């Protein structure tokens, strides 16, 4: 889309030239969604005719609202105010004016209900090993029946073969409404189904109109205790997995020498971000105390964690970077340990 914003095309193109996995195709630049960190050729930007920049993102519904458009720009250039000043456009104060939330994420969340232990969604989470048979789920997880999804006109649409979807709420400090949510369709047997957005399958899409506020809004698996710090991981399932591993006494971190070291939460909060690198920001670590950055075991996640770790240390915060085994994530680890130790049934 083309929308009023305050970043010039030369400034944005300069950032895109050095951004990994982005390339120029004709007059446009294409790459993964900068907000969720997913996809390969799903987001695009180009010089506009009526506005300096135009663009869109298939992972976020294609056409972007002005708020989401600013969020995608901010995920690439950082501070929109500083980028505005560099490009000689509108004053920074205009770029920082908050917008009203899109109503759709709030409607989807309101239409969702508590997750019952006998529901397909609960069975799916058990099969992934991120919860146990008697685990208490955080209030940031709910169940959206298919009929309710249709009634609120959820976008993207749920697959017709599912019976509903798990809904994960993302929020920042002081948020009362629901600005951002992701969902995961599940069939009657408790198996996850991919949701197709313009022909592209996505396992956990964001509800159209979701605004993650440049990483400030996170999925809270455990609010922790005051002053005990937090763990920051990639996504809702990894956040639930970290809590599960801690509950069964199997939570460890990998140090810089590749050695496993026991690392119980000890009151730390557990937050999941909407994706890397956009979600790994200092504003996501909103609680006081030490920070454990625990990305997935791939290069993108580790690079984002190392960069954020450097920023946090410059801010004077205690921080360590941990990871599961290379090529895996925390939910994989929780599933493997759960099946081995507790005989978790695969649905």
PDB file of N, CA and C in Angstrom, residues 11-115:
ATOM      1  N   UNK A  11      16.631   6.629   2.163  1.00  0.00           N
ATOM      2  CA  UNK A  11      16.971   6.130   3.497  1.00  0.00           C
ATOM      3  C   UNK A  11      16.543   4.675   3.650  1.00  0.00           C
ATOM      4  N   UNK A  12      15.306   4.355   3.249  1.00  0.00           N
ATOM      5  CA  UNK A  12      14.820   2.987   3.366  1.00  0.00           C
ATOM      6  C   UNK A  12      15.635   2.048   2.483  1.00  0.00           C
ATOM      7  N   UNK A  13      15.919   2.444   1.254  1.00  0.00           N
ATOM      8  CA  UNK A  13      16.669   1.572   0.354  1.00  0.00           C
ATOM      9  C   UNK A  13      18.075   1.308   0.882  1.00  0.00           C
ATOM     10  N   UNK A  14      18.670   2.300   1.548  1.00  0.00           N
ATOM     11  CA  UNK A  14      19.981   2.090   2.149  1.00  0.00           C
ATOM     12  C   UNK A  14      19.964   1.003   3.201  1.00  0.00           C
ATOM     13  N   UNK A  15      18.883   0.958   3.995  1.00  0.00           N
ATOM     14  CA  UNK A  15      18.746  -0.102   5.000  1.00  0.00           C
ATOM     15  C   UNK A  15      18.496  -1.456   4.340  1.00  0.00           C
ATOM     16  N   UNK A  16      17.691  -1.472   3.265  1.00  0.00           N
ATOM     17  CA  UNK A  16      17.365  -2.733   2.605  1.00  0.00           C
ATOM     18  C   UNK A  16      18.584  -3.340   1.921  1.00  0.00           C
ATOM     19  N   UNK A  17      19.487  -2.523   1.419  1.00  0.00           N
ATOM     20  CA  UNK A  17      20.677  -3.027   0.724  1.00  0.00           C
ATOM     21  C   UNK A  17      21.547  -3.904   1.622  1.00  0.00           C
ATOM     22  N   UNK A  18      21.589  -3.576   2.910  1.00  0.00           N
ATOM     23  CA  UNK A  18      22.463  -4.319   3.825  1.00  0.00           C
ATOM     24  C   UNK A  18      21.682  -5.299   4.697  1.00  0.00           C
ATOM     25  N   UNK A  19      20.406  -5.451   4.443  1.00  0.00           N
ATOM     26  CA  UNK A  19      19.585  -6.338   5.271  1.00  0.00           C
ATOM     27  C   UNK A  19      19.653  -7.754   4.735  1.00  0.00           C
ATOM     28  N   UNK A  20      19.975  -8.744   5.593  1.00  0.00           N
ATOM     29  CA  UNK A  20      20.051 -10.130   5.113  1.00  0.00           C
ATOM     30  C   UNK A  20      18.729 -10.604   4.520  1.00  0.00           C
ATOM     31  N   UNK A  21      18.832 -11.428   3.458  1.00  0.00           N
ATOM     32  CA  UNK A  21      17.709 -12.113   2.814  1.00  0.00           C
ATOM     33  C   UNK A  21      16.791 -11.159   2.052  1.00  0.00           C
ATOM     34  N   UNK A  22      17.222  -9.911   1.834  1.00  0.00           N
ATOM     35  CA  UNK A  22      16.474  -8.982   1.006  1.00  0.00           C
ATOM     36  C   UNK A  22      17.217  -8.784  -0.318  1.00  0.00           C
ATOM     37  N   UNK A  23      16.450  -8.667  -1.402  1.00  0.00           N
ATOM     38  CA  UNK A  23      17.069  -8.467  -2.710  1.00  0.00           C
ATOM     39  C   UNK A  23      16.166  -7.579  -3.559  1.00  0.00           C
ATOM     40  N   UNK A  24      16.788  -6.946  -4.517  1.00  0.00           N
ATOM     41  CA  UNK A  24      16.038  -6.063  -5.412  1.00  0.00           C
ATOM     42  C   UNK A  24      15.563  -6.854  -6.626  1.00  0.00           C
ATOM     43  N   UNK A  25      14.278  -6.728  -6.939  1.00  0.00           N
ATOM     44  CA  UNK A  25      13.684  -7.340  -8.120  1.00  0.00           C
ATOM     45  C   UNK A  25      13.014  -6.217  -8.910  1.00  0.00           C
ATOM     46  N   UNK A  26      13.629  -5.838 -10.023  1.00  0.00           N
ATOM     47  CA  UNK A  26      13.119  -4.697 -10.783  1.00  0.00           C
ATOM     48  C   UNK A  26      13.236  -3.426  -9.965  1.00  0.00           C
ATOM     49  N   UNK A  27      12.114  -2.759  -9.744  1.00  0.00           N
ATOM     50  CA  UNK A  27      12.107  -1.526  -8.963  1.00  0.00           C
ATOM     51  C   UNK A  27      11.719  -1.749  -7.509  1.00  0.00           C
ATOM     52  N   UNK A  28      11.503  -3.014  -7.134  1.00  0.00           N
ATOM     53  CA  UNK A  28      11.053  -3.314  -5.780  1.00  0.00           C
ATOM     54  C   UNK A  28      12.116  -4.110  -5.016  1.00  0.00           C
ATOM     55  N   UNK A  29      12.047  -3.983  -3.682  1.00  0.00           N
ATOM     56  CA  UNK A  29      12.861  -4.810  -2.800  1.00  0.00           C
ATOM     57  C   UNK A  29      11.950  -5.835  -2.124  1.00  0.00           C
ATOM     58  N   UNK A  30      12.383  -7.110  -2.107  1.00  0.00           N
ATOM     59  CA  UNK A  30      11.581  -8.196  -1.547  1.00  0.00           C
ATOM     60  C   UNK A  30      12.375  -8.944  -0.472  1.00  0.00           C
ATOM     61  N   UNK A  31      11.652  -9.426   0.559  1.00  0.00           N
ATOM     62  CA  UNK A  31      12.299 -10.185   1.615  1.00  0.00           C
ATOM     63  C   UNK A  31      11.282 -10.715   2.607  1.00  0.00           C
ATOM     64  N   UNK A  32      11.755 -11.304   3.722  1.00  0.00           N
ATOM     65  CA  UNK A  32      10.844 -11.836   4.749  1.00  0.00           C
ATOM     66  C   UNK A  32      10.144 -10.722   5.503  1.00  0.00           C
ATOM     67  N   UNK A  33       9.033 -11.064   6.144  1.00  0.00           N
ATOM     68  CA  UNK A  33       8.324 -10.079   6.955  1.00  0.00           C
ATOM     69  C   UNK A  33       9.262  -9.548   8.035  1.00  0.00           C
ATOM     70  N   UNK A  34       9.531  -8.241   8.092  1.00  0.00           N
ATOM     71  CA  UNK A  34      10.459  -7.706   9.088  1.00  0.00           C
ATOM     72  C   UNK A  34       9.889  -7.688  10.499  1.00  0.00           C
ATOM     73  N   UNK A  35       8.563  -7.790  10.626  1.00  0.00           N
ATOM     74  CA  UNK A  35       7.943  -7.766  11.950  1.00  0.00           C
ATOM     75  C   UNK A  35       7.968  -9.154  12.582  1.00  0.00           C
ATOM     76  N   UNK A  36       7.571 -10.181  11.812  1.00  0.00           N
ATOM     77  CA  UNK A  36       7.509 -11.541  12.344  1.00  0.00           C
ATOM     78  C   UNK A  36       8.760 -12.360  12.051  1.00  0.00           C
ATOM     79  N   UNK A  37       9.603 -11.868  11.129  1.00  0.00           N
ATOM     80  CA  UNK A  37      10.827 -12.583  10.804  1.00  0.00           C
ATOM     81  C   UNK A  37      10.603 -13.884  10.072  1.00  0.00           C
ATOM     82  N   UNK A  38       9.511 -14.008   9.320  1.00  0.00           N
ATOM     83  CA  UNK A  38       9.192 -15.263   8.645  1.00  0.00           C
ATOM     84  C   UNK A  38       8.985 -15.019   7.162  1.00  0.00           C
ATOM     85  N   UNK A  39       9.032 -16.116   6.383  1.00  0.00           N
ATOM     86  CA  UNK A  39       8.846 -16.012   4.947  1.00  0.00           C
ATOM     87  C   UNK A  39      10.164 -15.733   4.241  1.00  0.00           C
ATOM     88  N   UNK A  40      10.135 -15.791   2.934  1.00  0.00           N
ATOM     89  CA  UNK A  40      11.332 -15.548   2.145  1.00  0.00           C
ATOM     90  C   UNK A  40      11.165 -14.396   1.156  1.00  0.00           C
ATOM     91  N   UNK A  41       9.984 -14.280   0.592  1.00  0.00           N
ATOM     92  CA  UNK A  41       9.767 -13.268  -0.445  1.00  0.00           C
ATOM     93  C   UNK A  41       8.358 -12.701  -0.305  1.00  0.00           C
ATOM     94  N   UNK A  42       8.004 -12.322   0.927  1.00  0.00           N
ATOM     95  CA  UNK A  42       6.610 -12.008   1.230  1.00  0.00           C
ATOM     96  C   UNK A  42       6.346 -10.527   1.490  1.00  0.00           C
ATOM     97  N   UNK A  43       7.380  -9.795   1.862  1.00  0.00           N
ATOM     98  CA  UNK A  43       7.215  -8.356   2.085  1.00  0.00           C
ATOM     99  C   UNK A  43       7.936  -7.611   0.978  1.00  0.00           C
ATOM    100  N   UNK A  44       7.411  -6.459   0.597  1.00  0.00           N
ATOM    101  CA  UNK A  44       8.056  -5.705  -0.472  1.00  0.00           C
ATOM    102  C   UNK A  44       7.930  -4.211  -0.232  1.00  0.00           C
ATOM    103  N   UNK A  45       8.889  -3.446  -0.737  1.00  0.00           N
ATOM    104  CA  UNK A  45       8.866  -1.986  -0.693  1.00  0.00           C
ATOM    105  C   UNK A  45       9.356  -1.437  -2.024  1.00  0.00           C
ATOM    106  N   UNK A  46       8.842  -0.279  -2.362  1.00  0.00           N
ATOM    107  CA  UNK A  46       9.264   0.398  -3.584  1.00  0.00           C
ATOM    108  C   UNK A  46       9.048   1.898  -3.408  1.00  0.00           C
ATOM    109  N   UNK A  47       9.666   2.658  -4.280  1.00  0.00           N
ATOM    110  CA  UNK A  47       9.455   4.102  -4.245  1.00  0.00           C
ATOM    111  C   UNK A  47       8.044   4.420  -4.713  1.00  0.00           C
ATOM    112  N   UNK A  48       7.361   5.307  -3.996  1.00  0.00           N
ATOM    113  CA  UNK A  48       5.998   5.646  -4.340  1.00  0.00           C
ATOM    114  C   UNK A  48       5.916   6.824  -5.286  1.00  0.00           C
ATOM    115  N   UNK A  49       4.727   7.014  -5.850  1.00  0.00           N
ATOM    116  CA  UNK A  49       4.504   8.156  -6.749  1.00  0.00           C
ATOM    117  C   UNK A  49       3.882   9.320  -5.996  1.00  0.00           C
ATOM    118  N   UNK A  50       2.916   9.021  -5.104  1.00  0.00           N
ATOM    119  CA  UNK A  50       2.269  10.071  -4.323  1.00  0.00           C
ATOM    120  C   UNK A  50       2.887  10.208  -2.930  1.00  0.00           C
ATOM    121  N   UNK A  51       3.492   9.156  -2.433  1.00  0.00           N
ATOM    122  CA  UNK A  51       4.185   9.161  -1.145  1.00  0.00           C
ATOM    123  C   UNK A  51       5.593   8.633  -1.374  1.00  0.00           C
ATOM    124  N   UNK A  52       6.524   8.927  -0.473  1.00  0.00           N
ATOM    125  CA  UNK A  52       7.912   8.490  -0.706  1.00  0.00           C
ATOM    126  C   UNK A  52       8.070   6.986  -0.845  1.00  0.00           C
ATOM    127  N   UNK A  53       7.263   6.216  -0.085  1.00  0.00           N
ATOM    128  CA  UNK A  53       7.446   4.766  -0.031  1.00  0.00           C
ATOM    129  C   UNK A  53       6.094   4.064  -0.122  1.00  0.00           C
ATOM    130  N   UNK A  54       6.051   2.946  -0.814  1.00  0.00           N
ATOM    131  CA  UNK A  54       4.876   2.077  -0.806  1.00  0.00           C
ATOM    132  C   UNK A  54       5.343   0.650  -0.558  1.00  0.00           C
ATOM    133  N   UNK A  55       4.425  -0.209  -0.094  1.00  0.00           N
ATOM    134  CA  UNK A  55       4.815  -1.588   0.179  1.00  0.00           C
ATOM    135  C   UNK A  55       3.653  -2.403   0.724  1.00  0.00           C
ATOM    136  N   UNK A  56       3.926  -3.661   0.993  1.00  0.00           N
ATOM    137  CA  UNK A  56       2.914  -4.569   1.526  1.00  0.00           C
ATOM    138  C   UNK A  56       3.578  -5.814   2.087  1.00  0.00           C
ATOM    139  N   UNK A  57       2.776  -6.691   2.690  1.00  0.00           N
ATOM    140  CA  UNK A  57       3.317  -7.914   3.290  1.00  0.00           C
ATOM    141  C   UNK A  57       2.255  -9.008   3.281  1.00  0.00           C
ATOM    142  N   UNK A  58       2.523 -10.104   2.566  1.00  0.00           N
ATOM    143  CA  UNK A  58       1.560 -11.198   2.487  1.00  0.00           C
ATOM    144  C   UNK A  58       1.429 -11.930   3.813  1.00  0.00           C
ATOM    145  N   UNK A  59       2.466 -11.928   4.647  1.00  0.00           N
ATOM    146  CA  UNK A  59       2.387 -12.587   5.950  1.00  0.00           C
ATOM    147  C   UNK A  59       1.451 -11.842   6.892  1.00  0.00           C
ATOM    148  N   UNK A  60       1.213 -10.576   6.625  1.00  0.00           N
ATOM    149  CA  UNK A  60       0.374  -9.757   7.507  1.00  0.00           C
ATOM    150  C   UNK A  60      -0.913  -9.317   6.814  1.00  0.00           C
ATOM    151  N   UNK A  61      -1.352 -10.090   5.830  1.00  0.00           N
ATOM    152  CA  UNK A  61      -2.634  -9.831   5.194  1.00  0.00           C
ATOM    153  C   UNK A  61      -2.578  -9.130   3.863  1.00  0.00           C
ATOM    154  N   UNK A  62      -1.381  -8.841   3.360  1.00  0.00           N
ATOM    155  CA  UNK A  62      -1.262  -8.174   2.064  1.00  0.00           C
ATOM    156  C   UNK A  62      -1.263  -6.669   2.200  1.00  0.00           C
ATOM    157  N   UNK A  63      -2.432  -6.061   2.113  1.00  0.00           N
ATOM    158  CA  UNK A  63      -2.556  -4.618   2.259  1.00  0.00           C
ATOM    159  C   UNK A  63      -2.432  -4.252   3.739  1.00  0.00           C
ATOM    160  N   UNK A  64      -1.583  -3.294   4.045  1.00  0.00           N
ATOM    161  CA  UNK A  64      -1.305  -2.935   5.432  1.00  0.00           C
ATOM    162  C   UNK A  64      -2.023  -1.654   5.826  1.00  0.00           C
ATOM    163  N   UNK A  65      -2.551  -1.653   7.052  1.00  0.00           N
ATOM    164  CA  UNK A  65      -3.120  -0.419   7.594  1.00  0.00           C
ATOM    165  C   UNK A  65      -1.984   0.578   7.832  1.00  0.00           C
ATOM    166  N   UNK A  66      -2.280   1.874   7.959  1.00  0.00           N
ATOM    167  CA  UNK A  66      -1.216   2.844   8.224  1.00  0.00           C
ATOM    168  C   UNK A  66      -0.365   2.482   9.436  1.00  0.00           C
ATOM    169  N   UNK A  67      -1.002   1.968  10.516  1.00  0.00           N
ATOM    170  CA  UNK A  67      -0.245   1.588  11.708  1.00  0.00           C
ATOM    171  C   UNK A  67       0.708   0.440  11.404  1.00  0.00           C
ATOM    172  N   UNK A  68       0.221  -0.608  10.715  1.00  0.00           N
ATOM    173  CA  UNK A  68       1.079  -1.738  10.390  1.00  0.00           C
ATOM    174  C   UNK A  68       2.162  -1.345   9.397  1.00  0.00           C
ATOM    175  N   UNK A  69       1.833  -0.426   8.487  1.00  0.00           N
ATOM    176  CA  UNK A  69       2.828   0.044   7.521  1.00  0.00           C
ATOM    177  C   UNK A  69       3.980   0.729   8.255  1.00  0.00           C
ATOM    178  N   UNK A  70       3.651   1.580   9.229  1.00  0.00           N
ATOM    179  CA  UNK A  70       4.698   2.227  10.022  1.00  0.00           C
ATOM    180  C   UNK A  70       5.497   1.198  10.811  1.00  0.00           C
ATOM    181  N   UNK A  71       4.815   0.156  11.301  1.00  0.00           N
ATOM    182  CA  UNK A  71       5.505  -0.863  12.081  1.00  0.00           C
ATOM    183  C   UNK A  71       6.492  -1.642  11.218  1.00  0.00           C
ATOM    184  N   UNK A  72       6.112  -1.954   9.985  1.00  0.00           N
ATOM    185  CA  UNK A  72       7.023  -2.652   9.081  1.00  0.00           C
ATOM    186  C   UNK A  72       8.219  -1.760   8.728  1.00  0.00           C
ATOM    187  N   UNK A  73       7.949  -0.486   8.504  1.00  0.00           N
ATOM    188  CA  UNK A  73       9.053   0.438   8.232  1.00  0.00           C
ATOM    189  C   UNK A  73       9.988   0.522   9.430  1.00  0.00           C
ATOM    190  N   UNK A  74       9.409   0.656  10.620  1.00  0.00           N
ATOM    191  CA  UNK A  74      10.209   0.787  11.822  1.00  0.00           C
ATOM    192  C   UNK A  74      11.059  -0.430  12.094  1.00  0.00           C
ATOM    193  N   UNK A  75      10.549  -1.622  11.733  1.00  0.00           N
ATOM    194  CA  UNK A  75      11.317  -2.848  11.942  1.00  0.00           C
ATOM    195  C   UNK A  75      12.573  -2.872  11.081  1.00  0.00           C
ATOM    196  N   UNK A  76      12.576  -2.095   9.996  1.00  0.00           N
ATOM    197  CA  UNK A  76      13.733  -2.064   9.098  1.00  0.00           C
ATOM    198  C   UNK A  76      14.661  -0.900   9.407  1.00  0.00           C
ATOM    199  N   UNK A  77      14.110   0.293   9.602  1.00  0.00           N
ATOM    200  CA  UNK A  77      14.974   1.470   9.780  1.00  0.00           C
ATOM    201  C   UNK A  77      15.192   1.829  11.236  1.00  0.00           C
ATOM    202  N   UNK A  78      14.467   1.153  12.168  1.00  0.00           N
ATOM    203  CA  UNK A  78      14.626   1.475  13.584  1.00  0.00           C
ATOM    204  C   UNK A  78      13.747   2.649  13.971  1.00  0.00           C
ATOM    205  N   UNK A  79      14.331   3.646  14.591  1.00  0.00           N
ATOM    206  CA  UNK A  79      13.600   4.817  15.074  1.00  0.00           C
ATOM    207  C   UNK A  79      13.074   5.624  13.891  1.00  0.00           C
ATOM    208  N   UNK A  80      11.752   5.656  13.715  1.00  0.00           N
ATOM    209  CA  UNK A  80      11.165   6.397  12.595  1.00  0.00           C
ATOM    210  C   UNK A  80      11.448   7.884  12.698  1.00  0.00           C
ATOM    211  N   UNK A  81      11.525   8.384  13.930  1.00  0.00           N
ATOM    212  CA  UNK A  81      11.831   9.794  14.102  1.00  0.00           C
ATOM    213  C   UNK A  81      13.212  10.124  13.587  1.00  0.00           C
ATOM    214  N   UNK A  82      14.202   9.295  13.933  1.00  0.00           N
ATOM    215  CA  UNK A  82      15.562   9.537  13.472  1.00  0.00           C
ATOM    216  C   UNK A  82      15.661   9.367  11.960  1.00  0.00           C
ATOM    217  N   UNK A  83      14.948   8.366  11.430  1.00  0.00           N
ATOM    218  CA  UNK A  83      14.964   8.151   9.985  1.00  0.00           C
ATOM    219  C   UNK A  83      14.316   9.318   9.263  1.00  0.00           C
ATOM    220  N   UNK A  84      13.283   9.891   9.866  1.00  0.00           N
ATOM    221  CA  UNK A  84      12.623  11.051   9.285  1.00  0.00           C
ATOM    222  C   UNK A  84      13.574  12.225   9.202  1.00  0.00           C
ATOM    223  N   UNK A  85      14.319  12.449  10.290  1.00  0.00           N
ATOM    224  CA  UNK A  85      15.260  13.559  10.296  1.00  0.00           C
ATOM    225  C   UNK A  85      16.353  13.357   9.257  1.00  0.00           C
ATOM    226  N   UNK A  86      16.792  12.090   9.095  1.00  0.00           N
ATOM    227  CA  UNK A  86      17.827  11.802   8.116  1.00  0.00           C
ATOM    228  C   UNK A  86      17.332  12.012   6.701  1.00  0.00           C
ATOM    229  N   UNK A  87      16.048  11.807   6.476  1.00  0.00           N
ATOM    230  CA  UNK A  87      15.505  11.948   5.138  1.00  0.00           C
ATOM    231  C   UNK A  87      14.946  13.313   4.846  1.00  0.00           C
ATOM    232  N   UNK A  88      14.925  14.177   5.853  1.00  0.00           N
ATOM    233  CA  UNK A  88      14.445  15.531   5.638  1.00  0.00           C
ATOM    234  C   UNK A  88      12.960  15.626   5.420  1.00  0.00           C
ATOM    235  N   UNK A  89      12.184  14.723   6.047  1.00  0.00           N
ATOM    236  CA  UNK A  89      10.745  14.740   5.868  1.00  0.00           C
ATOM    237  C   UNK A  89      10.064  15.387   7.065  1.00  0.00           C
ATOM    238  N   UNK A  90       8.888  14.881   7.433  1.00  0.00           N
ATOM    239  CA  UNK A  90       8.094  15.485   8.499  1.00  0.00           C
ATOM    240  C   UNK A  90       8.814  15.372   9.831  1.00  0.00           C
ATOM    241  N   UNK A  91       8.513  16.250  10.791  1.00  0.00           N
ATOM    242  CA  UNK A  91       9.187  16.222  12.075  1.00  0.00           C
ATOM    243  C   UNK A  91       8.959  14.919  12.818  1.00  0.00           C
ATOM    244  N   UNK A  92       9.937  14.476  13.668  1.00  0.00           N
ATOM    245  CA  UNK A  92       9.826  13.197  14.352  1.00  0.00           C
ATOM    246  C   UNK A  92       8.575  13.069  15.193  1.00  0.00           C
ATOM    247  N   UNK A  93       8.091  14.162  15.762  1.00  0.00           N
ATOM    248  CA  UNK A  93       6.920  14.076  16.622  1.00  0.00           C
ATOM    249  C   UNK A  93       5.718  13.524  15.888  1.00  0.00           C
ATOM    250  N   UNK A  94       5.611  13.811  14.589  1.00  0.00           N
ATOM    251  CA  UNK A  94       4.481  13.294  13.831  1.00  0.00           C
ATOM    252  C   UNK A  94       4.593  11.782  13.622  1.00  0.00           C
ATOM    253  N   UNK A  95       5.845  11.294  13.479  1.00  0.00           N
ATOM    254  CA  UNK A  95       6.031   9.867  13.247  1.00  0.00           C
ATOM    255  C   UNK A  95       5.741   9.042  14.487  1.00  0.00           C
ATOM    256  N   UNK A  96       5.772   9.671  15.662  1.00  0.00           N
ATOM    257  CA  UNK A  96       5.625   8.917  16.899  1.00  0.00           C
ATOM    258  C   UNK A  96       4.208   8.943  17.448  1.00  0.00           C
ATOM    259  N   UNK A  97       3.266   9.602  16.757  1.00  0.00           N
ATOM    260  CA  UNK A  97       1.902   9.691  17.256  1.00  0.00           C
ATOM    261  C   UNK A  97       1.258   8.307  17.241  1.00  0.00           C
ATOM    262  N   UNK A  98       0.803   7.771  18.389  1.00  0.00           N
ATOM    263  CA  UNK A  98       0.204   6.437  18.401  1.00  0.00           C
ATOM    264  C   UNK A  98      -1.137   6.418  17.693  1.00  0.00           C
ATOM    265  N   UNK A  99      -1.436   5.314  17.080  1.00  0.00           N
ATOM    266  CA  UNK A  99      -2.723   5.150  16.395  1.00  0.00           C
ATOM    267  C   UNK A  99      -3.652   4.313  17.262  1.00  0.00           C
ATOM    268  N   UNK A 100      -4.935   4.374  16.964  1.00  0.00           N
ATOM    269  CA  UNK A 100      -5.881   3.518  17.666  1.00  0.00           C
ATOM    270  C   UNK A 100      -5.692   2.080  17.209  1.00  0.00           C
ATOM    271  N   UNK A 101      -5.932   1.109  18.101  1.00  0.00           N
ATOM    272  CA  UNK A 101      -5.750  -0.289  17.696  1.00  0.00           C
ATOM    273  C   UNK A 101      -6.774  -0.704  16.657  1.00  0.00           C
ATOM    274  N   UNK A 102      -6.367  -1.597  15.765  1.00  0.00           N
ATOM    275  CA  UNK A 102      -7.313  -2.209  14.845  1.00  0.00           C
ATOM    276  C   UNK A 102      -8.279  -3.050  15.680  1.00  0.00           C
ATOM    277  N   UNK A 103      -9.577  -3.003  15.439  1.00  0.00           N
ATOM    278  CA  UNK A 103     -10.530  -3.728  16.290  1.00  0.00           C
ATOM    279  C   UNK A 103     -10.521  -5.237  16.120  1.00  0.00           C
ATOM    280  N   UNK A 104      -9.995  -5.759  14.987  1.00  0.00           N
ATOM    281  CA  UNK A 104     -10.114  -7.189  14.722  1.00  0.00           C
ATOM    282  C   UNK A 104      -9.391  -8.060  15.749  1.00  0.00           C
ATOM    283  N   UNK A 105      -8.132  -7.793  16.118  1.00  0.00           N
ATOM    284  CA  UNK A 105      -7.507  -8.644  17.150  1.00  0.00           C
ATOM    285  C   UNK A 105      -8.315  -8.677  18.449  1.00  0.00           C
ATOM    286  N   UNK A 106      -8.880  -7.545  18.842  1.00  0.00           N
ATOM    287  CA  UNK A 106      -9.703  -7.517  20.047  1.00  0.00           C
ATOM    288  C   UNK A 106     -10.967  -8.336  19.906  1.00  0.00           C
ATOM    289  N   UNK A 107     -11.599  -8.291  18.727  1.00  0.00           N
ATOM    290  CA  UNK A 107     -12.815  -9.088  18.504  1.00  0.00           C
ATOM    291  C   UNK A 107     -12.506 -10.573  18.534  1.00  0.00           C
ATOM    292  N   UNK A 108     -11.387 -10.962  17.933  1.00  0.00           N
ATOM    293  CA  UNK A 108     -10.998 -12.376  17.926  1.00  0.00           C
ATOM    294  C   UNK A 108     -10.722 -12.849  19.351  1.00  0.00           C
ATOM    295  N   UNK A 109     -10.030 -12.033  20.127  1.00  0.00           N
ATOM    296  CA  UNK A 109      -9.723 -12.420  21.504  1.00  0.00           C
ATOM    297  C   UNK A 109     -10.992 -12.515  22.351  1.00  0.00           C
ATOM    298  N   UNK A 110     -11.902 -11.581  22.179  1.00  0.00           N
ATOM    299  CA  UNK A 110     -13.156 -11.589  22.936  1.00  0.00           C
ATOM    300  C   UNK A 110     -14.030 -12.786  22.577  1.00  0.00           C
ATOM    301  N   UNK A 111     -13.930 -13.251  21.331  1.00  0.00           N
ATOM    302  CA  UNK A 111     -14.724 -14.399  20.895  1.00  0.00           C
ATOM    303  C   UNK A 111     -14.114 -15.723  21.357  1.00  0.00           C
ATOM    304  N   UNK A 112     -12.886 -15.683  21.867  1.00  0.00           N
ATOM    305  CA  UNK A 112     -12.207 -16.893  22.322  1.00  0.00           C
ATOM    306  C   UNK A 112     -12.640 -17.245  23.740  1.00  0.00           C
ATOM    307  N   UNK A 113     -12.450 -18.503  24.109  1.00  0.00           N
ATOM    308  CA  UNK A 113     -12.865 -18.995  25.428  1.00  0.00           C
ATOM    309  C   UNK A 113     -11.695 -19.705  26.097  1.00  0.00           C
ATOM    310  N   UNK A 114     -11.846 -19.999  27.392  1.00  0.00           N
ATOM    311  CA  UNK A 114     -10.811 -20.717  28.132  1.00  0.00           C
ATOM    312  C   UNK A 114     -10.594 -22.097  27.502  1.00  0.00           C
ATOM    313  N   UNK A 115      -9.375 -22.550  27.537  1.00  0.00           N
ATOM    314  CA  UNK A 115      -9.012 -23.814  26.907  1.00  0.00           C
ATOM    315  C   UNK A 115      -9.317 -24.974  27.849  1.00  0.00           C
TER     316      UNK A 115
END
